[in-house]
PDB file of C-alpha atoms in Angstrom:
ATOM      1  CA  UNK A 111      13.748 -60.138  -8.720  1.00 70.00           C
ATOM      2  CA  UNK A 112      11.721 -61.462 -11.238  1.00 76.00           C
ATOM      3  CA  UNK A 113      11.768 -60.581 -14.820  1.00 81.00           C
ATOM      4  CA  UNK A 114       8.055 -59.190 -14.913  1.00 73.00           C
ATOM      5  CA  UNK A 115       8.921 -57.600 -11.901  1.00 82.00           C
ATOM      6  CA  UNK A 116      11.711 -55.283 -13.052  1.00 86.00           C
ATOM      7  CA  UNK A 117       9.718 -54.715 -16.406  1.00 88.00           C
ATOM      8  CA  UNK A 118       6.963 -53.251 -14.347  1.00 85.00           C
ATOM      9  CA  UNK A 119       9.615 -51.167 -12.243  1.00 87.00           C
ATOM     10  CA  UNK A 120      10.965 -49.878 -15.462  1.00 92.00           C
ATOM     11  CA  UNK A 121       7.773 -48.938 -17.063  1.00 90.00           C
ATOM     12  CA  UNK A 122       6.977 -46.539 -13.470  1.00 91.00           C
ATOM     13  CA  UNK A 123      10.606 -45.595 -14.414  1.00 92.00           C
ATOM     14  CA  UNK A 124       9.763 -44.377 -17.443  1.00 93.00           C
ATOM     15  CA  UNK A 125       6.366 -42.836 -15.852  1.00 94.00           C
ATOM     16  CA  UNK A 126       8.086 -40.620 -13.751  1.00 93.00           C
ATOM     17  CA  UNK A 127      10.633 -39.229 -16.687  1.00 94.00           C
ATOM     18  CA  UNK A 128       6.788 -38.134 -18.556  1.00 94.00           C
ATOM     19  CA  UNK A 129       5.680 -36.648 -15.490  1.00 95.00           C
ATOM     20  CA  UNK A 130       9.116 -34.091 -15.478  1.00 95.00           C
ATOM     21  CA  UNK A 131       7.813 -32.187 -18.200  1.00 97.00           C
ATOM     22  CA  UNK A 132       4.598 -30.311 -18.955  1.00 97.00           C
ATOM     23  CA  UNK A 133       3.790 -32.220 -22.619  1.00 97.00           C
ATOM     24  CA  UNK A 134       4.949 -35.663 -20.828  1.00 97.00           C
ATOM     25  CA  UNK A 135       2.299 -35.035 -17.901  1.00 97.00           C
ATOM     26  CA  UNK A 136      -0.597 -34.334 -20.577  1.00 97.00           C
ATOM     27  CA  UNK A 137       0.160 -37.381 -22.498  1.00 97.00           C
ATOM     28  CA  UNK A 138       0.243 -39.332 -19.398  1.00 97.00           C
ATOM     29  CA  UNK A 139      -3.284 -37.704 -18.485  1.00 98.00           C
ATOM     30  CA  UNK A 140      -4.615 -38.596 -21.777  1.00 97.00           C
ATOM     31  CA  UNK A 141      -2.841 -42.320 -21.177  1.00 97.00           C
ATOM     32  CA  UNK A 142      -4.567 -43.349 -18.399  1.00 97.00           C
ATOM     33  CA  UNK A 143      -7.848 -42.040 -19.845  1.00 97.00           C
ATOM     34  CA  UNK A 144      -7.701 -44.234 -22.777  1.00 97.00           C
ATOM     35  CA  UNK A 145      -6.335 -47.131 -21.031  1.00 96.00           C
ATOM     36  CA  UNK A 146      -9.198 -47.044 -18.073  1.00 97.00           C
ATOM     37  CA  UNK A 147     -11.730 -46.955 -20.702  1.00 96.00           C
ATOM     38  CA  UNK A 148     -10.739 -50.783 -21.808  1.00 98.00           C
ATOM     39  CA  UNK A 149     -11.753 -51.848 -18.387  1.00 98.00           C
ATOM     40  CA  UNK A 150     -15.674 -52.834 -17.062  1.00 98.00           C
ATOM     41  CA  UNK A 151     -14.183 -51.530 -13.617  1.00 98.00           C
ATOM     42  CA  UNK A 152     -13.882 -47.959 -14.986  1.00 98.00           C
ATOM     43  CA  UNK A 153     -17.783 -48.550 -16.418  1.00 98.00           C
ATOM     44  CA  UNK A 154     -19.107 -49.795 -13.139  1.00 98.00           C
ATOM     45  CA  UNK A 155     -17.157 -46.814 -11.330  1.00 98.00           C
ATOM     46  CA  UNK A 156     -18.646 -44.486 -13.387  1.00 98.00           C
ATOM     47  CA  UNK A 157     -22.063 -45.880 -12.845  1.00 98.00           C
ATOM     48  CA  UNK A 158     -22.039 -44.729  -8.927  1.00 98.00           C
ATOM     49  CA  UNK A 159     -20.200 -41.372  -8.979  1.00 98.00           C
ATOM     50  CA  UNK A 160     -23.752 -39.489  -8.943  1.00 98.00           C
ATOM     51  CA  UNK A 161     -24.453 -41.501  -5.689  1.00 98.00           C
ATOM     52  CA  UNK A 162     -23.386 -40.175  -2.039  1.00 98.00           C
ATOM     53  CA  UNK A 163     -19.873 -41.362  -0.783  1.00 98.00           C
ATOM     54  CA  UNK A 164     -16.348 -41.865  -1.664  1.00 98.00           C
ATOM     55  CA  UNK A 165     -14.343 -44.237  -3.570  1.00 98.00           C
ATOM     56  CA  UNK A 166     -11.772 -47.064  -1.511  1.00 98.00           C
ATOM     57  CA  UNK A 167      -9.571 -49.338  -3.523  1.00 98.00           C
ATOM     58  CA  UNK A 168      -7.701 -52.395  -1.129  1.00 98.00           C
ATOM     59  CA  UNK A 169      -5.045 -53.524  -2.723  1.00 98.00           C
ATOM     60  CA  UNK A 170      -3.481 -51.180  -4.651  1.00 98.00           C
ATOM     61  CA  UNK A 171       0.622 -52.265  -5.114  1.00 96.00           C
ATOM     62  CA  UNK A 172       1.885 -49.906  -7.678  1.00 96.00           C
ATOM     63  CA  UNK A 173      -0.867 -47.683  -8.185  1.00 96.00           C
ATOM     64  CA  UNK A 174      -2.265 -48.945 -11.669  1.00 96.00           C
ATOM     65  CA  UNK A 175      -6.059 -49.536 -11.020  1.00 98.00           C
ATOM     66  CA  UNK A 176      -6.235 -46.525  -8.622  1.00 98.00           C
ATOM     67  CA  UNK A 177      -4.256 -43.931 -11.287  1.00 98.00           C
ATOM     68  CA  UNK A 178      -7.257 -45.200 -13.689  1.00 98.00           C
ATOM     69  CA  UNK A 179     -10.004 -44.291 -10.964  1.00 98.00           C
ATOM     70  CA  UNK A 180      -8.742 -41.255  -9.903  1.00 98.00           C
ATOM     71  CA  UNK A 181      -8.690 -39.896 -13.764  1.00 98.00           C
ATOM     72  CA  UNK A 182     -12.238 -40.167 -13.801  1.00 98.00           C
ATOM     73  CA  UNK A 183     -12.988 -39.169 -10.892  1.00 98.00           C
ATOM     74  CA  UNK A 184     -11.226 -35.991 -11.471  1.00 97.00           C
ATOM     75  CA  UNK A 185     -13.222 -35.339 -14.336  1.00 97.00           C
ATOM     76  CA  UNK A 186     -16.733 -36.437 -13.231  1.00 97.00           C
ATOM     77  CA  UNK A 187     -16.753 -36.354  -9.566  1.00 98.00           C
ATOM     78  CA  UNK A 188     -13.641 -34.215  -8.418  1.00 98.00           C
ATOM     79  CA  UNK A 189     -15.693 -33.676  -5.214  1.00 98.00           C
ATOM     80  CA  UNK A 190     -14.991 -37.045  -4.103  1.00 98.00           C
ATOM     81  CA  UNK A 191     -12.042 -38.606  -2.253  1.00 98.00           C
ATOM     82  CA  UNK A 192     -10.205 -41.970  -3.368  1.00 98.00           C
ATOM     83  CA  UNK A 193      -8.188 -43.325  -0.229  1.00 98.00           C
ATOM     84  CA  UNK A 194      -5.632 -46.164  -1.494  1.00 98.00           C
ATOM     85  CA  UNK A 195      -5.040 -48.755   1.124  1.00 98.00           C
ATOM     86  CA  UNK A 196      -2.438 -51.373   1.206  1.00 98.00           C
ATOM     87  CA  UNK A 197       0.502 -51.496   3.479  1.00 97.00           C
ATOM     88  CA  UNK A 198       2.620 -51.681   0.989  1.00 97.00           C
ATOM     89  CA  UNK A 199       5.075 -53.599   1.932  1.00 96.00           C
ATOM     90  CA  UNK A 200       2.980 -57.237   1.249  1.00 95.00           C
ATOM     91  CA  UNK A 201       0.909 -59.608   2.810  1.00 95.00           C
ATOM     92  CA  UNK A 202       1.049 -60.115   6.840  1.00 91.00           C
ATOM     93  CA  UNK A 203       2.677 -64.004   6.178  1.00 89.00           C
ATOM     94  CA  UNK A 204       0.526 -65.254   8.493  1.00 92.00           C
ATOM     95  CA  UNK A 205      -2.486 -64.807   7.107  1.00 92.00           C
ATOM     96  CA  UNK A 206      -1.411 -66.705   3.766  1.00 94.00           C
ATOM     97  CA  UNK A 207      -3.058 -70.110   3.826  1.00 93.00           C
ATOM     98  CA  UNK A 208      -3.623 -72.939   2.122  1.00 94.00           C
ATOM     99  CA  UNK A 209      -6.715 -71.623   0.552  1.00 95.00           C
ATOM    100  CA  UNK A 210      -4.941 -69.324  -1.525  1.00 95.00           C
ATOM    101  CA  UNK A 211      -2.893 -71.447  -3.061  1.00 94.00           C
ATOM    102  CA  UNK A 212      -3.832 -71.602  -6.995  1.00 93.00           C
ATOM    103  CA  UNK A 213      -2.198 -74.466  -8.484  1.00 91.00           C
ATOM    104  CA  UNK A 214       1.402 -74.896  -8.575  1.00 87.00           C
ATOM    105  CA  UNK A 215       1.599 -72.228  -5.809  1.00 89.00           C
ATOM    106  CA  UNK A 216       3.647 -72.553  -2.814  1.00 89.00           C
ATOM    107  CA  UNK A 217       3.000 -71.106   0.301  1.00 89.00           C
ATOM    108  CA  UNK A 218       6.320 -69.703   1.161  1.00 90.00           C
ATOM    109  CA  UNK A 219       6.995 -67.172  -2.254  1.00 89.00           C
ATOM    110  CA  UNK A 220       2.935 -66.374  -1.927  1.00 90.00           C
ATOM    111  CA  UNK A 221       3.899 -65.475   1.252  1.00 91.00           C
ATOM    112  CA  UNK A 222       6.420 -62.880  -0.274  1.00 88.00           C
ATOM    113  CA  UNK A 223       4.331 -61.586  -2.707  1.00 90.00           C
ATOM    114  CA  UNK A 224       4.036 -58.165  -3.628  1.00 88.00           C
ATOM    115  CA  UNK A 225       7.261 -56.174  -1.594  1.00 90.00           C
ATOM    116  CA  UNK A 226       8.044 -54.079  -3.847  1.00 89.00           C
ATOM    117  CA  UNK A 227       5.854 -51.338  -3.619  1.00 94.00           C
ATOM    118  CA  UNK A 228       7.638 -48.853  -0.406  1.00 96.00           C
ATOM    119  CA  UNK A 229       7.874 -46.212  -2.949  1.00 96.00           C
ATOM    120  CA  UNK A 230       4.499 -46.239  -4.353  1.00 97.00           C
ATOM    121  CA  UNK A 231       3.168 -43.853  -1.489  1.00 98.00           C
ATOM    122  CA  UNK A 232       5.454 -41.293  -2.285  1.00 97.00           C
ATOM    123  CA  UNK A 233       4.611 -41.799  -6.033  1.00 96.00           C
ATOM    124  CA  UNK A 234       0.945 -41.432  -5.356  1.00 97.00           C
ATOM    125  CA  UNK A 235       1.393 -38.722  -3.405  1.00 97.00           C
ATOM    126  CA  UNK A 236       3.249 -37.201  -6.144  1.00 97.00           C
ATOM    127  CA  UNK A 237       0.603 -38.092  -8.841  1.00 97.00           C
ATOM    128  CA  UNK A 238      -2.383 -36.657  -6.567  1.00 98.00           C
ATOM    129  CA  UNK A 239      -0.635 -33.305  -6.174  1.00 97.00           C
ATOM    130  CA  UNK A 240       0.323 -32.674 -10.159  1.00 97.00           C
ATOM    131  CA  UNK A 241      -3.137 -33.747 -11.081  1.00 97.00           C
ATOM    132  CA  UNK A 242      -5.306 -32.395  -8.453  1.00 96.00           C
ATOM    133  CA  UNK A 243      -6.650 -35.115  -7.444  1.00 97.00           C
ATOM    134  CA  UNK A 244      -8.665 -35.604  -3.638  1.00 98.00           C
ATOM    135  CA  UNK A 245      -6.612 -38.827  -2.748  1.00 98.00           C
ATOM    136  CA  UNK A 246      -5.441 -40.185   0.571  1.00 98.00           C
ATOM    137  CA  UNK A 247      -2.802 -42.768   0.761  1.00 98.00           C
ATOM    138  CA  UNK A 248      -4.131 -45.130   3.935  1.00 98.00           C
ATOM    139  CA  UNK A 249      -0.942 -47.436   4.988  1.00 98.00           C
ATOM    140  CA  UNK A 250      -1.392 -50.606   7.182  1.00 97.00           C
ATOM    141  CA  UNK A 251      -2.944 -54.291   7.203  1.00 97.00           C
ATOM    142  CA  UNK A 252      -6.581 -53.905   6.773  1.00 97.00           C
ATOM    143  CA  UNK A 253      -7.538 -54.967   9.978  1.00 95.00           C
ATOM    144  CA  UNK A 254      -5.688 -51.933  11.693  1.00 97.00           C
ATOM    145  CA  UNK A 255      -6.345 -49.204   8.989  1.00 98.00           C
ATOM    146  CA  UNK A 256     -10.347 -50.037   7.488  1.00 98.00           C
ATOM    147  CA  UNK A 257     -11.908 -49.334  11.139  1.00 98.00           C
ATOM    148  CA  UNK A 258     -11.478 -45.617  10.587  1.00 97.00           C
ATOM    149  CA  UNK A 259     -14.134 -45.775   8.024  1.00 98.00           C
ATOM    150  CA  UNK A 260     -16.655 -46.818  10.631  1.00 96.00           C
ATOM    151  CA  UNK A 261     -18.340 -43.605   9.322  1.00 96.00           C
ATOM    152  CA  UNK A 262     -17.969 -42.900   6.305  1.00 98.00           C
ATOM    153  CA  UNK A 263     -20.086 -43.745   3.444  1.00 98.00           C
ATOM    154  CA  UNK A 264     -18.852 -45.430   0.039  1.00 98.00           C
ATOM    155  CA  UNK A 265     -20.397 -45.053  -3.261  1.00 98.00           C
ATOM    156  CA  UNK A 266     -17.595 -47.701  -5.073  1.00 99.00           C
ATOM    157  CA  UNK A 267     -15.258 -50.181  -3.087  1.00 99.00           C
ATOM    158  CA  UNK A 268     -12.302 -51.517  -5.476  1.00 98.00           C
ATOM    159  CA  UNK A 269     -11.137 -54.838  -3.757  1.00 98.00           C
ATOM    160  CA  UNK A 270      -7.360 -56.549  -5.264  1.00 98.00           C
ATOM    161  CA  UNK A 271      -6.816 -57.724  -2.365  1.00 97.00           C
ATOM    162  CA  UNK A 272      -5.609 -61.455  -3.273  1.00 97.00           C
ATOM    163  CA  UNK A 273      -6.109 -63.226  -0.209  1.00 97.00           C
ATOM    164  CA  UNK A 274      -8.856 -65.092   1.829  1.00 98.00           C
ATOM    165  CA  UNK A 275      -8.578 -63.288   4.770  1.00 97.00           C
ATOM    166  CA  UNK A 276      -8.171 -60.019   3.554  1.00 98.00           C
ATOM    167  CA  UNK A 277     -11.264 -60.427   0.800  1.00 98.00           C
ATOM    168  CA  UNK A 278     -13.454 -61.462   4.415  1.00 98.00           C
ATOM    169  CA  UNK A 279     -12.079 -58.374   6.719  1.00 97.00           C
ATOM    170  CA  UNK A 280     -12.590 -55.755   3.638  1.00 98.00           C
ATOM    171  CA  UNK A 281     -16.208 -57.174   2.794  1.00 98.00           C
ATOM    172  CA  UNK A 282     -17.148 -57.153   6.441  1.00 98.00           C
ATOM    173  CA  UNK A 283     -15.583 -53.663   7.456  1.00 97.00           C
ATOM    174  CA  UNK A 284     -16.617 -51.823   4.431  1.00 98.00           C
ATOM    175  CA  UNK A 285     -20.284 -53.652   2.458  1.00 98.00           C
ATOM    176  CA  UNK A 286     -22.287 -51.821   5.545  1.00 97.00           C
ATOM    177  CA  UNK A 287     -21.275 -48.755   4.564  1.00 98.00           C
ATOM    178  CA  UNK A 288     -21.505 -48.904   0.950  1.00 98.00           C
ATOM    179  CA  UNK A 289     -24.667 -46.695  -0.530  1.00 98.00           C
ATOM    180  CA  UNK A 290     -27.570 -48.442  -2.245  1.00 98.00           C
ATOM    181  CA  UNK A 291     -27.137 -48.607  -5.611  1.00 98.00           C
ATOM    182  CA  UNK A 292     -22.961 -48.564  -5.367  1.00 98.00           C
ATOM    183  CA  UNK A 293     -20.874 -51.368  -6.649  1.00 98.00           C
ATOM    184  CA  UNK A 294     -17.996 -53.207  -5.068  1.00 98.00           C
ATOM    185  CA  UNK A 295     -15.987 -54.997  -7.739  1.00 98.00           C
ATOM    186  CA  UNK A 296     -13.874 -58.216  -7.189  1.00 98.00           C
ATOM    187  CA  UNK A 297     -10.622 -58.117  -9.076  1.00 98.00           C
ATOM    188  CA  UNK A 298      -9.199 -61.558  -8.165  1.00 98.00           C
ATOM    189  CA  UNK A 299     -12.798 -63.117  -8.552  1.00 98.00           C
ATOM    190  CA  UNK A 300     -12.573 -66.789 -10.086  1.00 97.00           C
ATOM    191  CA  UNK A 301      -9.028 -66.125 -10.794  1.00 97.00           C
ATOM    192  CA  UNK A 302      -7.566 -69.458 -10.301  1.00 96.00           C
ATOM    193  CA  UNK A 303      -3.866 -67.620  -8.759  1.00 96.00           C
ATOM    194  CA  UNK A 304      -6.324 -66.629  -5.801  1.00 97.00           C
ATOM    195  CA  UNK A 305      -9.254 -69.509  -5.278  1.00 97.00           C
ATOM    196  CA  UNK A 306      -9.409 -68.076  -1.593  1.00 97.00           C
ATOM    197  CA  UNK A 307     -10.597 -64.779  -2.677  1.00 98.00           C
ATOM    198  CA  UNK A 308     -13.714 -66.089  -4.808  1.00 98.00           C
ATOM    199  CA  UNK A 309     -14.282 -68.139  -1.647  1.00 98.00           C
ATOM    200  CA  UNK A 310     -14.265 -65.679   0.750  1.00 98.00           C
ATOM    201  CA  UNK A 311     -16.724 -63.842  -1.529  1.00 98.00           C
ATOM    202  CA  UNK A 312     -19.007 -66.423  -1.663  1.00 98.00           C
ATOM    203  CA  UNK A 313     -19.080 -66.827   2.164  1.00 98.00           C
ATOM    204  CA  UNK A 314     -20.017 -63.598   2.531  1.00 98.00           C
ATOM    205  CA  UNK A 315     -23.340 -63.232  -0.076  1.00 98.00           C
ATOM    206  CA  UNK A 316     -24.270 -66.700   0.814  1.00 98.00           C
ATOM    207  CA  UNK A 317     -26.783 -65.013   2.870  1.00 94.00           C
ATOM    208  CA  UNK A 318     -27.500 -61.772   1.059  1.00 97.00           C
ATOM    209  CA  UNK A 319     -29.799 -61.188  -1.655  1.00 96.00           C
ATOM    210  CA  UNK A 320     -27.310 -59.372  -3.743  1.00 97.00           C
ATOM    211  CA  UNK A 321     -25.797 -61.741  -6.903  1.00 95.00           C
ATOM    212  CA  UNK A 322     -22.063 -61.976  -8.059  1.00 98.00           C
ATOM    213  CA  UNK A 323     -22.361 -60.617 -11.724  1.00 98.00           C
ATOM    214  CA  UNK A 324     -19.972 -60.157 -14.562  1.00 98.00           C
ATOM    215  CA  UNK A 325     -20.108 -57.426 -16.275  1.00 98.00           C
ATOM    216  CA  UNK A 326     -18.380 -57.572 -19.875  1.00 97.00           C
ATOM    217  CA  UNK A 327     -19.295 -54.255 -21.450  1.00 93.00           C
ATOM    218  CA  UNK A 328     -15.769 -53.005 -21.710  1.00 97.00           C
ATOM    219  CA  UNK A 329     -13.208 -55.345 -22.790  1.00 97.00           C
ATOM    220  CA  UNK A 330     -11.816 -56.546 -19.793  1.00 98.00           C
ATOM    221  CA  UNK A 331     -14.373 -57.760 -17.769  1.00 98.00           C
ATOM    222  CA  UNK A 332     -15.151 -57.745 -14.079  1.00 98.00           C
ATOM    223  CA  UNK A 333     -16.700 -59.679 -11.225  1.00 98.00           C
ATOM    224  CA  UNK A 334     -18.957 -57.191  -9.099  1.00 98.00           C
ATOM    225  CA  UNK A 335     -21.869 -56.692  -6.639  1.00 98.00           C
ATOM    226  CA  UNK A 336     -24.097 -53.691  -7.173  1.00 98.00           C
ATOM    227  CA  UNK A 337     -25.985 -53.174  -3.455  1.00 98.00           C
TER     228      UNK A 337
END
C-alpha cells in the first residue's frame, strides 16, 4: 500500500472516531461545510439546486467530493437525492488503455487503481443516516448501473471518473437527461494523470453548442459544462 494511501485510510479512521460522539459529529458537519466552500464545484452545485432533478456523482472512491455535496444539499435542497456510483472496487482492467496513460504511467498499476474503497458503501450509508441526508449508494461499472436513470432527470452530474471510456459512457447515458440550465463538472479535465478523460470530453461537445469553461470563483477551480 502506498504511503498516501494509508494516510488517506487513517484520516477516514479518524473520521469515524468524530462521528462516535455528538460534539465530534457537529464539528465534522461544520468541517465539510467549510472545506466544500474552497471548491468552484460546490459554487456551480449550488447554482442548479433551484432547477428540477437530482444530483449523480461517478466516481466517488472514498466519499470526499460527494460528503461535500450532500452538506449542501442538505441545507439548500434536502428535497433532492444524491446517488453515488462507483463499483467500488476499481476500474474494469479492460477498459484501461493507452489513452489514459499520463506520463510516466504504466498500464498495469493504472489498471489497479483505486481498490481500496469496499468499505466506503457502508461508510456512506452510515454518513447519510446520521445526517439525514436523501442519498443512494448505486454499485457497479457504469455501463450496467447508469441505464436505470433512463428516466430520471438531473439538475448537477459530478463526473471523477478518470478514464476514457468511462468519461464517454457517463456523458452519453446521463447529458440527455440533464435539465437546461444544470451543470456537469469535469474533475479530471486537462489533468495530465488522465489525458483520456479531457479527450473523451472533447469528443463528445465537438458537436454541441455548449463550451468547456473554467470556472475559478472559489479557490480550486473546475472544468464544467452548464446545458
Amino acid at each position: 500500500m502506498k504511503r498516501y494511501e494509508k494516510r488517506r485510510l487513517q484520516a477516514d479512521a479518524e473520521v469515524d472516531e468524530l462521528l462516535k460522539t455528538d460534539q465530534g459529529r457537529t464539528a465534522y458537519w461544520e468541517q465539510i461545510r467549510v472545506r466544500g466552500q474552497s471548491e468552484s464545484m460546490i459554487g456551480l452545485l449550488e447554482s442548479t439546486l433551484h432547477l428540477p432533478g437530482d444530483v449523480i456523482e461517478c466516481g466517488v472512491y472514498r466519499g470526499k467530493s460527494l460528503q461535500w455535496i450532500a452538506r449542501v444539499m442538505a441545507d439548500r435542497a434536502p428535497e433532492k437525492t444524491v446517488f453515488a456510483c462507483d463499483s467500488y472496487e476499481g476500474f474494469p482492467e479492460e477498459d484501461v488503455g493507452r489513452v489514459d496513460l499520463g506520463p510516466l504511467r504504466f498500464l498495469a498499476r493504472v489498471r489497479k487503481k483505486f481498490r481500496l474503497a469496499t468499505d466506503t458503501p457502508a461508510r456512506l450509508e452510515r454518513f447519510f443516516w446520521l445526517f439525514g441526508v436523501r442519498g443512494e449508494i448505486v454499485k457497479g461499472y457504469f455501463s450496467d448501473t447508469l441505464p436505470r436513470f433512463a428516466e430520471t432527470r438531473f439538475c448537477f452530474v459530478h463526473l471523477d471518473c478518470d478514464l476514457y471510456s468511462s468519461y464517454k459512457e457517463c456523458l452519453e447515458l446521463l447529458y440527455e437527461n440533464l435539465t437546461p440550465g444544470g451543470v456537469v463538472v469535469f474533475d479530471d479535465y486537462r489533468a495530465p494523470k488522465w489525458p483520456g478523460a479531457e479527450l473523451a470530453v472533447d469528443e463528445f461537445f465537438a458537436s454541441r453548442p455548449e463550451s468547456i469553461e473554467l470556472s475559478s470563483h472559489r479557490a480550486v477551480p473546475a472544468w464544467y459544462v452548464r446545458k
